[in-house]
mmCIF file with all atom_site columns, C-alpha atoms in Angstrom:
data_model
loop_
_atom_site.group_PDB
_atom_site.id
_atom_site.type_symbol
_atom_site.label_atom_id
_atom_site.label_alt_id
_atom_site.label_comp_id
_atom_site.label_asym_id
_atom_site.label_entity_id
_atom_site.label_seq_id
_atom_site.pdbx_PDB_ins_code
_atom_site.Cartn_x
_atom_site.Cartn_y
_atom_site.Cartn_z
_atom_site.occupancy
_atom_site.B_iso_or_equiv
_atom_site.pdbx_formal_charge
_atom_site.auth_seq_id
_atom_site.auth_comp_id
_atom_site.auth_asym_id
_atom_site.auth_atom_id
_atom_site.pdbx_PDB_model_num
ATOM 1   C CA . MET A 1 1   ? 0.000   0.000  0.000   1.00 0.00 ? 1   MET A CA 1
ATOM 2   C CA . PRO A 1 2   ? 1.509   3.380  -1.032  1.00 0.00 ? 2   PRO A CA 1
ATOM 3   C CA . LYS A 1 3   ? 2.252   5.690  1.881   1.00 0.00 ? 3   LYS A CA 1
ATOM 4   C CA . ASN A 1 4   ? 2.532   8.839  -0.236  1.00 0.00 ? 4   ASN A CA 1
ATOM 5   C CA . LEU A 1 5   ? -0.026  10.263 -2.650  1.00 0.00 ? 5   LEU A CA 1
ATOM 6   C CA . VAL A 1 6   ? 1.499   12.607 -5.225  1.00 0.00 ? 6   VAL A CA 1
ATOM 7   C CA . ILE A 1 7   ? -0.790  14.895 -7.234  1.00 0.00 ? 7   ILE A CA 1
ATOM 8   C CA . VAL A 1 8   ? 0.325   16.281 -10.594 1.00 0.00 ? 8   VAL A CA 1
ATOM 9   C CA . GLU A 1 9   ? -1.658  18.160 -13.250 1.00 0.00 ? 9   GLU A CA 1
ATOM 10  C CA . SER A 1 10  ? -1.571  15.704 -16.153 1.00 0.00 ? 10  SER A CA 1
ATOM 11  C CA . PRO A 1 11  ? -1.771  11.904 -16.342 1.00 0.00 ? 11  PRO A CA 1
ATOM 12  C CA . ALA A 1 12  ? 1.131   11.680 -18.812 1.00 0.00 ? 12  ALA A CA 1
ATOM 13  C CA . LYS A 1 13  ? 3.402   13.521 -16.403 1.00 0.00 ? 13  LYS A CA 1
ATOM 14  C CA . GLY A 1 14  ? 2.125   11.274 -13.619 1.00 0.00 ? 14  GLY A CA 1
ATOM 15  C CA . GLN A 1 15  ? 3.169   8.099  -15.422 1.00 0.00 ? 15  GLN A CA 1
ATOM 16  C CA . THR A 1 16  ? 6.693   9.383  -15.895 1.00 0.00 ? 16  THR A CA 1
ATOM 17  C CA . ILE A 1 17  ? 7.017   10.554 -12.297 1.00 0.00 ? 17  ILE A CA 1
ATOM 18  C CA . LYS A 1 18  ? 5.658   7.237  -10.977 1.00 0.00 ? 18  LYS A CA 1
ATOM 19  C CA . LYS A 1 19  ? 8.582   5.447  -12.642 1.00 0.00 ? 19  LYS A CA 1
ATOM 20  C CA . TYR A 1 20  ? 11.030  7.645  -10.729 1.00 0.00 ? 20  TYR A CA 1
ATOM 21  C CA . LEU A 1 21  ? 9.479   7.287  -7.265  1.00 0.00 ? 21  LEU A CA 1
ATOM 22  C CA . GLY A 1 22  ? 8.804   3.612  -6.647  1.00 0.00 ? 22  GLY A CA 1
ATOM 23  C CA . LYS A 1 23  ? 6.252   1.524  -4.783  1.00 0.00 ? 23  LYS A CA 1
ATOM 24  C CA . ASP A 1 24  ? 5.800   3.820  -1.767  1.00 0.00 ? 24  ASP A CA 1
ATOM 25  C CA . TYR A 1 25  ? 4.281   6.478  -4.024  1.00 0.00 ? 25  TYR A CA 1
ATOM 26  C CA . GLU A 1 26  ? 0.943   6.608  -5.785  1.00 0.00 ? 26  GLU A CA 1
ATOM 27  C CA . VAL A 1 27  ? 0.857   9.317  -8.466  1.00 0.00 ? 27  VAL A CA 1
ATOM 28  C CA . MET A 1 28  ? -2.467  10.726 -9.622  1.00 0.00 ? 28  MET A CA 1
ATOM 29  C CA . ALA A 1 29  ? -3.501  13.607 -11.866 1.00 0.00 ? 29  ALA A CA 1
ATOM 30  C CA . SER A 1 30  ? -5.909  16.412 -11.036 1.00 0.00 ? 30  SER A CA 1
ATOM 31  C CA . TYR A 1 31  ? -6.521  16.947 -14.781 1.00 0.00 ? 31  TYR A CA 1
ATOM 32  C CA . GLY A 1 32  ? -6.055  20.682 -14.354 1.00 0.00 ? 32  GLY A CA 1
ATOM 33  C CA . HIS A 1 33  ? -8.279  22.939 -12.292 1.00 0.00 ? 33  HIS A CA 1
ATOM 34  C CA . VAL A 1 34  ? -10.662 21.200 -9.903  1.00 0.00 ? 34  VAL A CA 1
ATOM 35  C CA . ARG A 1 35  ? -13.062 24.037 -9.103  1.00 0.00 ? 35  ARG A CA 1
ATOM 36  C CA . ASP A 1 36  ? -14.077 27.498 -10.241 1.00 0.00 ? 36  ASP A CA 1
ATOM 37  C CA . LEU A 1 37  ? -16.407 30.292 -9.266  1.00 0.00 ? 37  LEU A CA 1
ATOM 38  C CA . VAL A 1 38  ? -20.119 29.563 -9.459  1.00 0.00 ? 38  VAL A CA 1
ATOM 39  C CA . PRO A 1 39  ? -21.060 30.710 -12.993 1.00 0.00 ? 39  PRO A CA 1
ATOM 40  C CA . LYS A 1 40  ? -24.194 32.636 -12.031 1.00 0.00 ? 40  LYS A CA 1
ATOM 41  C CA . THR A 1 41  ? -24.560 35.802 -10.003 1.00 0.00 ? 41  THR A CA 1
ATOM 42  C CA . GLY A 1 42  ? -23.628 35.532 -6.361  1.00 0.00 ? 42  GLY A CA 1
ATOM 43  C CA . ALA A 1 43  ? -20.208 33.915 -6.859  1.00 0.00 ? 43  ALA A CA 1
ATOM 44  C CA . VAL A 1 44  ? -18.500 36.913 -5.291  1.00 0.00 ? 44  VAL A CA 1
ATOM 45  C CA . ASP A 1 45  ? -19.875 38.627 -2.206  1.00 0.00 ? 45  ASP A CA 1
ATOM 46  C CA . PRO A 1 46  ? -18.389 42.145 -1.984  1.00 0.00 ? 46  PRO A CA 1
ATOM 47  C CA . ASP A 1 47  ? -20.209 42.783 1.315   1.00 0.00 ? 47  ASP A CA 1
ATOM 48  C CA . ASP A 1 48  ? -18.372 39.893 2.970   1.00 0.00 ? 48  ASP A CA 1
ATOM 49  C CA . GLY A 1 49  ? -14.783 40.844 2.112   1.00 0.00 ? 49  GLY A CA 1
ATOM 50  C CA . PHE A 1 50  ? -15.146 39.610 -1.477  1.00 0.00 ? 50  PHE A CA 1
ATOM 51  C CA . ARG A 1 51  ? -15.864 36.086 -0.272  1.00 0.00 ? 51  ARG A CA 1
ATOM 52  C CA . MET A 1 52  ? -15.942 33.734 -3.219  1.00 0.00 ? 52  MET A CA 1
ATOM 53  C CA . HIS A 1 53  ? -18.270 30.805 -3.752  1.00 0.00 ? 53  HIS A CA 1
ATOM 54  C CA . TYR A 1 54  ? -16.731 27.899 -5.633  1.00 0.00 ? 54  TYR A CA 1
ATOM 55  C CA . GLN A 1 55  ? -18.062 24.726 -7.151  1.00 0.00 ? 55  GLN A CA 1
ATOM 56  C CA . VAL A 1 56  ? -16.249 21.646 -8.386  1.00 0.00 ? 56  VAL A CA 1
ATOM 57  C CA . ILE A 1 57  ? -15.834 21.570 -12.155 1.00 0.00 ? 57  ILE A CA 1
ATOM 58  C CA . GLU A 1 58  ? -18.252 18.854 -13.197 1.00 0.00 ? 58  GLU A CA 1
ATOM 59  C CA . ARG A 1 59  ? -15.914 16.987 -15.539 1.00 0.00 ? 59  ARG A CA 1
ATOM 60  C CA . ASN A 1 60  ? -13.276 16.774 -12.780 1.00 0.00 ? 60  ASN A CA 1
ATOM 61  C CA . GLU A 1 61  ? -15.520 15.581 -9.936  1.00 0.00 ? 61  GLU A CA 1
ATOM 62  C CA . LYS A 1 62  ? -14.624 11.937 -10.663 1.00 0.00 ? 62  LYS A CA 1
ATOM 63  C CA . HIS A 1 63  ? -10.903 12.783 -10.444 1.00 0.00 ? 63  HIS A CA 1
ATOM 64  C CA . VAL A 1 64  ? -11.381 14.605 -7.146  1.00 0.00 ? 64  VAL A CA 1
ATOM 65  C CA . GLN A 1 65  ? -13.297 11.619 -5.753  1.00 0.00 ? 65  GLN A CA 1
ATOM 66  C CA . ALA A 1 66  ? -10.542 9.240  -6.891  1.00 0.00 ? 66  ALA A CA 1
ATOM 67  C CA . ILE A 1 67  ? -7.937  11.434 -5.180  1.00 0.00 ? 67  ILE A CA 1
ATOM 68  C CA . GLN A 1 68  ? -10.069 11.494 -2.038  1.00 0.00 ? 68  GLN A CA 1
ATOM 69  C CA . ARG A 1 69  ? -10.352 7.668  -2.020  1.00 0.00 ? 69  ARG A CA 1
ATOM 70  C CA . ALA A 1 70  ? -6.612  7.234  -2.561  1.00 0.00 ? 70  ALA A CA 1
ATOM 71  C CA . LEU A 1 71  ? -5.858  9.730  0.210   1.00 0.00 ? 71  LEU A CA 1
ATOM 72  C CA . LYS A 1 72  ? -7.676  7.524  2.734   1.00 0.00 ? 72  LYS A CA 1
ATOM 73  C CA . LYS A 1 73  ? -4.959  4.892  2.239   1.00 0.00 ? 73  LYS A CA 1
ATOM 74  C CA . ALA A 1 74  ? -2.021  7.315  2.279   1.00 0.00 ? 74  ALA A CA 1
ATOM 75  C CA . ASP A 1 75  ? -0.129  8.926  5.142   1.00 0.00 ? 75  ASP A CA 1
ATOM 76  C CA . ARG A 1 76  ? 1.122   11.934 3.188   1.00 0.00 ? 76  ARG A CA 1
ATOM 77  C CA . LEU A 1 77  ? -0.237  14.163 0.434   1.00 0.00 ? 77  LEU A CA 1
ATOM 78  C CA . VAL A 1 78  ? 2.350   15.642 -1.919  1.00 0.00 ? 78  VAL A CA 1
ATOM 79  C CA . LEU A 1 79  ? 1.136   18.448 -4.174  1.00 0.00 ? 79  LEU A CA 1
ATOM 80  C CA . ALA A 1 80  ? 3.433   18.433 -7.213  1.00 0.00 ? 80  ALA A CA 1
ATOM 81  C CA . THR A 1 81  ? 1.572   20.667 -9.635  1.00 0.00 ? 81  THR A CA 1
ATOM 82  C CA . ASP A 1 82  ? 3.537   23.010 -11.889 1.00 0.00 ? 82  ASP A CA 1
ATOM 83  C CA . PRO A 1 83  ? 5.630   25.765 -10.256 1.00 0.00 ? 83  PRO A CA 1
ATOM 84  C CA . ASP A 1 84  ? 3.710   28.561 -11.995 1.00 0.00 ? 84  ASP A CA 1
ATOM 85  C CA . ARG A 1 85  ? 0.786   30.599 -10.673 1.00 0.00 ? 85  ARG A CA 1
ATOM 86  C CA . GLU A 1 86  ? -1.740  28.231 -12.224 1.00 0.00 ? 86  GLU A CA 1
ATOM 87  C CA . GLY A 1 87  ? -0.104  25.218 -10.580 1.00 0.00 ? 87  GLY A CA 1
ATOM 88  C CA . GLU A 1 88  ? -0.150  26.981 -7.215  1.00 0.00 ? 88  GLU A CA 1
ATOM 89  C CA . ALA A 1 89  ? -3.852  27.731 -7.703  1.00 0.00 ? 89  ALA A CA 1
ATOM 90  C CA . ILE A 1 90  ? -4.634  24.117 -8.578  1.00 0.00 ? 90  ILE A CA 1
ATOM 91  C CA . SER A 1 91  ? -2.819  22.876 -5.465  1.00 0.00 ? 91  SER A CA 1
ATOM 92  C CA . TRP A 1 92  ? -4.494  25.473 -3.252  1.00 0.00 ? 92  TRP A CA 1
ATOM 93  C CA . HIS A 1 93  ? -7.982  24.722 -4.569  1.00 0.00 ? 93  HIS A CA 1
ATOM 94  C CA . LEU A 1 94  ? -7.484  20.959 -4.304  1.00 0.00 ? 94  LEU A CA 1
ATOM 95  C CA . LEU A 1 95  ? -6.197  21.264 -0.742  1.00 0.00 ? 95  LEU A CA 1
ATOM 96  C CA . GLU A 1 96  ? -9.104  23.525 0.270   1.00 0.00 ? 96  GLU A CA 1
ATOM 97  C CA . LEU A 1 97  ? -11.596 21.148 -1.343  1.00 0.00 ? 97  LEU A CA 1
ATOM 98  C CA . LEU A 1 98  ? -10.117 18.124 0.431   1.00 0.00 ? 98  LEU A CA 1
ATOM 99  C CA . ARG A 1 99  ? -10.220 20.024 3.739   1.00 0.00 ? 99  ARG A CA 1
ATOM 100 C CA . GLU A 1 100 ? -13.880 20.897 3.177   1.00 0.00 ? 100 GLU A CA 1
ATOM 101 C CA . ARG A 1 101 ? -14.595 17.205 2.637   1.00 0.00 ? 101 ARG A CA 1
ATOM 102 C CA . ASN A 1 102 ? -12.628 16.235 5.775   1.00 0.00 ? 102 ASN A CA 1
ATOM 103 C CA . ALA A 1 103 ? -10.273 14.077 3.723   1.00 0.00 ? 103 ALA A CA 1
ATOM 104 C CA . ILE A 1 104 ? -7.010  15.497 5.091   1.00 0.00 ? 104 ILE A CA 1
ATOM 105 C CA . ASP A 1 105 ? -7.446  14.561 8.781   1.00 0.00 ? 105 ASP A CA 1
ATOM 106 C CA . ASP A 1 106 ? -3.988  14.367 10.363  1.00 0.00 ? 106 ASP A CA 1
ATOM 107 C CA . LYS A 1 107 ? -2.078  13.592 7.183   1.00 0.00 ? 107 LYS A CA 1
ATOM 108 C CA . ALA A 1 108 ? 1.092   15.450 6.297   1.00 0.00 ? 108 ALA A CA 1
ATOM 109 C CA . VAL A 1 109 ? 0.731   17.797 3.332   1.00 0.00 ? 109 VAL A CA 1
ATOM 110 C CA . ASP A 1 110 ? 3.758   18.936 1.345   1.00 0.00 ? 110 ASP A CA 1
ATOM 111 C CA . ARG A 1 111 ? 4.252   21.082 -1.735  1.00 0.00 ? 111 ARG A CA 1
ATOM 112 C CA . VAL A 1 112 ? 7.094   20.097 -4.048  1.00 0.00 ? 112 VAL A CA 1
ATOM 113 C CA . VAL A 1 113 ? 8.374   21.915 -7.102  1.00 0.00 ? 113 VAL A CA 1
ATOM 114 C CA . PHE A 1 114 ? 10.596  20.692 -9.892  1.00 0.00 ? 114 PHE A CA 1
ATOM 115 C CA . HIS A 1 115 ? 11.469  22.530 -13.072 1.00 0.00 ? 115 HIS A CA 1
ATOM 116 C CA . GLU A 1 116 ? 12.347  19.486 -15.127 1.00 0.00 ? 116 GLU A CA 1
ATOM 117 C CA . ILE A 1 117 ? 10.994  15.969 -15.154 1.00 0.00 ? 117 ILE A CA 1
ATOM 118 C CA . THR A 1 118 ? 14.140  13.977 -14.618 1.00 0.00 ? 118 THR A CA 1
ATOM 119 C CA . LYS A 1 119 ? 14.748  11.311 -12.038 1.00 0.00 ? 119 LYS A CA 1
ATOM 120 C CA . ASP A 1 120 ? 17.227  13.454 -10.087 1.00 0.00 ? 120 ASP A CA 1
ATOM 121 C CA . ALA A 1 121 ? 15.021  16.579 -10.107 1.00 0.00 ? 121 ALA A CA 1
ATOM 122 C CA . VAL A 1 122 ? 11.888  14.712 -9.025  1.00 0.00 ? 122 VAL A CA 1
ATOM 123 C CA . GLN A 1 123 ? 13.621  12.777 -6.256  1.00 0.00 ? 123 GLN A CA 1
ATOM 124 C CA . GLU A 1 124 ? 15.363  15.941 -5.004  1.00 0.00 ? 124 GLU A CA 1
ATOM 125 C CA . ALA A 1 125 ? 12.032  17.790 -4.864  1.00 0.00 ? 125 ALA A CA 1
ATOM 126 C CA . ILE A 1 126 ? 10.331  14.938 -2.985  1.00 0.00 ? 126 ILE A CA 1
ATOM 127 C CA . GLU A 1 127 ? 13.178  14.780 -0.456  1.00 0.00 ? 127 GLU A CA 1
ATOM 128 C CA . HIS A 1 128 ? 13.137  18.570 0.091   1.00 0.00 ? 128 HIS A CA 1
ATOM 129 C CA . PRO A 1 129 ? 9.545   19.858 -0.025  1.00 0.00 ? 129 PRO A CA 1
ATOM 130 C CA . ARG A 1 130 ? 8.655   23.472 0.534   1.00 0.00 ? 130 ARG A CA 1
ATOM 131 C CA . GLU A 1 131 ? 7.218   24.286 3.940   1.00 0.00 ? 131 GLU A CA 1
ATOM 132 C CA . HIS A 1 132 ? 3.825   25.290 2.563   1.00 0.00 ? 132 HIS A CA 1
ATOM 133 C CA . LEU A 1 133 ? 1.842   26.452 -0.413  1.00 0.00 ? 133 LEU A CA 1
ATOM 134 C CA . ARG A 1 134 ? 2.494   29.983 -1.498  1.00 0.00 ? 134 ARG A CA 1
ATOM 135 C CA . ALA A 1 135 ? -0.443  32.034 -0.352  1.00 0.00 ? 135 ALA A CA 1
ATOM 136 C CA . THR A 1 136 ? -1.139  33.388 -3.835  1.00 0.00 ? 136 THR A CA 1
ATOM 137 C CA . TRP A 1 137 ? -4.785  32.340 -3.812  1.00 0.00 ? 137 TRP A CA 1
ATOM 138 C CA . SER A 1 138 ? -5.555  33.071 -0.197  1.00 0.00 ? 138 SER A CA 1
ATOM 139 C CA . THR A 1 139 ? -4.522  36.715 -0.125  1.00 0.00 ? 139 THR A CA 1
ATOM 140 C CA . PRO A 1 140 ? -7.193  39.443 -0.202  1.00 0.00 ? 140 PRO A CA 1
ATOM 141 C CA . SER A 1 141 ? -5.546  41.071 -3.223  1.00 0.00 ? 141 SER A CA 1
ATOM 142 C CA . ARG A 1 142 ? -5.686  37.827 -5.224  1.00 0.00 ? 142 ARG A CA 1
ATOM 143 C CA . ARG A 1 143 ? -9.340  37.285 -4.298  1.00 0.00 ? 143 ARG A CA 1
ATOM 144 C CA . ALA A 1 144 ? -10.162 40.855 -5.263  1.00 0.00 ? 144 ALA A CA 1
ATOM 145 C CA . ALA A 1 145 ? -8.362  40.512 -8.600  1.00 0.00 ? 145 ALA A CA 1
ATOM 146 C CA . ARG A 1 146 ? -10.158 37.249 -9.384  1.00 0.00 ? 146 ARG A CA 1
ATOM 147 C CA . SER A 1 147 ? -13.538 38.649 -8.316  1.00 0.00 ? 147 SER A CA 1
ATOM 148 C CA . THR A 1 148 ? -13.009 41.761 -10.457 1.00 0.00 ? 148 THR A CA 1
ATOM 149 C CA . THR A 1 149 ? -12.181 39.601 -13.463 1.00 0.00 ? 149 THR A CA 1
ATOM 150 C CA . TRP A 1 150 ? -15.264 37.482 -12.788 1.00 0.00 ? 150 TRP A CA 1
ATOM 151 C CA . SER A 1 151 ? -17.517 40.526 -12.377 1.00 0.00 ? 151 SER A CA 1
ATOM 152 C CA . ALA A 1 152 ? -16.289 42.141 -15.581 1.00 0.00 ? 152 ALA A CA 1
ATOM 153 C CA . SER A 1 153 ? -16.728 38.955 -17.579 1.00 0.00 ? 153 SER A CA 1
ATOM 154 C CA . THR A 1 154 ? -20.279 38.283 -16.381 1.00 0.00 ? 154 THR A CA 1
ATOM 155 C CA . SER A 1 155 ? -21.861 41.685 -16.020 1.00 0.00 ? 155 SER A CA 1
ATOM 156 C CA . ARG A 1 156 ? -21.398 43.371 -19.394 1.00 0.00 ? 156 ARG A CA 1
ATOM 157 C CA . ARG A 1 157 ? -21.575 41.752 -22.792 1.00 0.00 ? 157 ARG A CA 1
ATOM 158 C CA . CYS A 1 158 ? -21.551 43.389 -26.172 1.00 0.00 ? 158 CYS A CA 1
ATOM 159 C CA . CYS A 1 159 ? -23.630 41.878 -28.935 1.00 0.00 ? 159 CYS A CA 1
ATOM 160 C CA . GLY A 1 160 ? -23.289 38.513 -27.175 1.00 0.00 ? 160 GLY A CA 1
ATOM 161 C CA . ARG A 1 161 ? -19.742 38.099 -28.500 1.00 0.00 ? 161 ARG A CA 1
ATOM 162 C CA . ARG A 1 162 ? -17.208 40.475 -26.930 1.00 0.00 ? 162 ARG A CA 1
ATOM 163 C CA . SER A 1 163 ? -16.890 42.222 -23.623 1.00 0.00 ? 163 SER A CA 1
ATOM 164 C CA . ALA A 1 164 ? -18.434 45.667 -23.504 1.00 0.00 ? 164 ALA A CA 1
ATOM 165 C CA . ALA A 1 165 ? -15.073 47.084 -22.442 1.00 0.00 ? 165 ALA A CA 1
ATOM 166 C CA . ALA A 1 166 ? -13.666 46.084 -25.829 1.00 0.00 ? 166 ALA A CA 1
ATOM 167 C CA . CYS A 1 167 ? -16.697 47.503 -27.655 1.00 0.00 ? 167 CYS A CA 1
ATOM 168 C CA . PRO A 1 168 ? -17.967 50.765 -26.162 1.00 0.00 ? 168 PRO A CA 1
ATOM 169 C CA . PRO A 1 169 ? -21.595 51.669 -26.980 1.00 0.00 ? 169 PRO A CA 1
ATOM 170 C CA . ALA A 1 170 ? -20.560 54.409 -29.413 1.00 0.00 ? 170 ALA A CA 1
ATOM 171 C CA . ALA A 1 171 ? -18.546 51.902 -31.465 1.00 0.00 ? 171 ALA A CA 1
ATOM 172 C CA . CYS A 1 172 ? -21.019 49.018 -31.375 1.00 0.00 ? 172 CYS A CA 1
ATOM 173 C CA . SER A 1 173 ? -22.398 48.253 -34.823 1.00 0.00 ? 173 SER A CA 1
ATOM 174 C CA . ARG A 1 174 ? -25.568 46.763 -33.355 1.00 0.00 ? 174 ARG A CA 1
ATOM 175 C CA . ARG A 1 175 ? -26.071 49.384 -30.630 1.00 0.00 ? 175 ARG A CA 1
ATOM 176 C CA . ARG A 1 176 ? -26.863 46.669 -28.082 1.00 0.00 ? 176 ARG A CA 1
ATOM 177 C CA . CYS A 1 177 ? -24.036 47.108 -25.567 1.00 0.00 ? 177 CYS A CA 1
ATOM 178 C CA . VAL A 1 178 ? -25.090 47.228 -21.955 1.00 0.00 ? 178 VAL A CA 1
#
């Protein structure tokens, strides 16, 4: 039974990394982002410190459930998503989702980063994890930036095709910008 559950973004990357780690490691893919803002109004609450309401992306629910089942058998969760901002967000959202579902319990959680998928780089990263996730998605400024992007993309549409910011009413050929 694997003692460590390693989460990467793609299944192809997971297969390669599994070869480098051995039998004490189970490697699974998140298949990208696991949740996003609720698509209808009410996803961002500006009166409550820009609190955001998320939902699991439907096509990835089965992957999240598989990760949750595998985590029950593991002693340690290793988040090995890409070292970019998107990878940090995927790790943060997955960790928050697993906490909401009470799947973490008293398990150790580590964040590892490697910039190349070679045996030495992967093993070095696993042996020397970072202390924690970077707080890029938990900071008020990040939430505000994401909520502003969400608000702009859902509140104003031009002609049903482009954002109203890109097509001001005076320039709209159909005169239907709101």
